[in-house]
Amino acid sequence: MEKKIEEDHHHQKQKQKELLNSTKNTETKIQ
């Protein structure tokens, strides 16, 4: 059960990272 929570947490971190990267990419394209 705890392992599942850890995996979900890791997944959320990955999603945030991807979101941040896509945001950076968008800003770079605009400039």
Tab-separated table of C-alpha atoms in Angstrom:
chain	number	residue	atom	x	y	z
A	1	MET	CA	0.000	0.000	0.000
A	2	GLU	CA	2.740	2.479	0.940
A	3	LYS	CA	4.613	1.562	-2.220
A	4	LYS	CA	1.592	2.578	-4.288
A	5	ILE	CA	1.521	6.012	-2.629
A	6	GLU	CA	5.232	6.442	-3.298
A	7	GLU	CA	4.739	5.586	-6.954
A	8	ASP	CA	1.878	8.065	-7.252
A	9	HIS	CA	4.033	10.734	-5.632
A	10	HIS	CA	6.861	9.998	-8.044
A	11	HIS	CA	4.424	10.132	-10.939
A	12	GLN	CA	3.191	13.548	-9.828
A	13	LYS	CA	6.767	14.819	-9.653
A	14	GLN	CA	7.389	13.568	-13.184
A	15	LYS	CA	4.253	15.320	-14.398
A	16	GLN	CA	5.278	18.592	-12.756
A	17	LYS	CA	8.710	18.260	-14.341
A	18	GLU	CA	7.202	17.716	-17.786
A	19	LEU	CA	4.828	20.627	-17.285
A	20	LEU	CA	7.735	22.858	-16.254
A	21	ASN	CA	9.739	21.755	-19.282
A	22	SER	CA	6.896	22.400	-21.690
A	23	THR	CA	6.391	25.820	-20.117
A	24	LYS	CA	10.082	26.617	-20.575
A	25	ASN	CA	9.952	25.424	-24.159
A	26	THR	CA	6.970	27.644	-24.870
A	27	GLU	CA	8.709	30.677	-23.366
A	28	THR	CA	11.810	29.970	-25.454
A	29	LYS	CA	9.729	29.796	-28.633
A	30	ILE	CA	8.024	33.111	-27.882
A	31	GLN	CA	11.273	35.033	-27.393
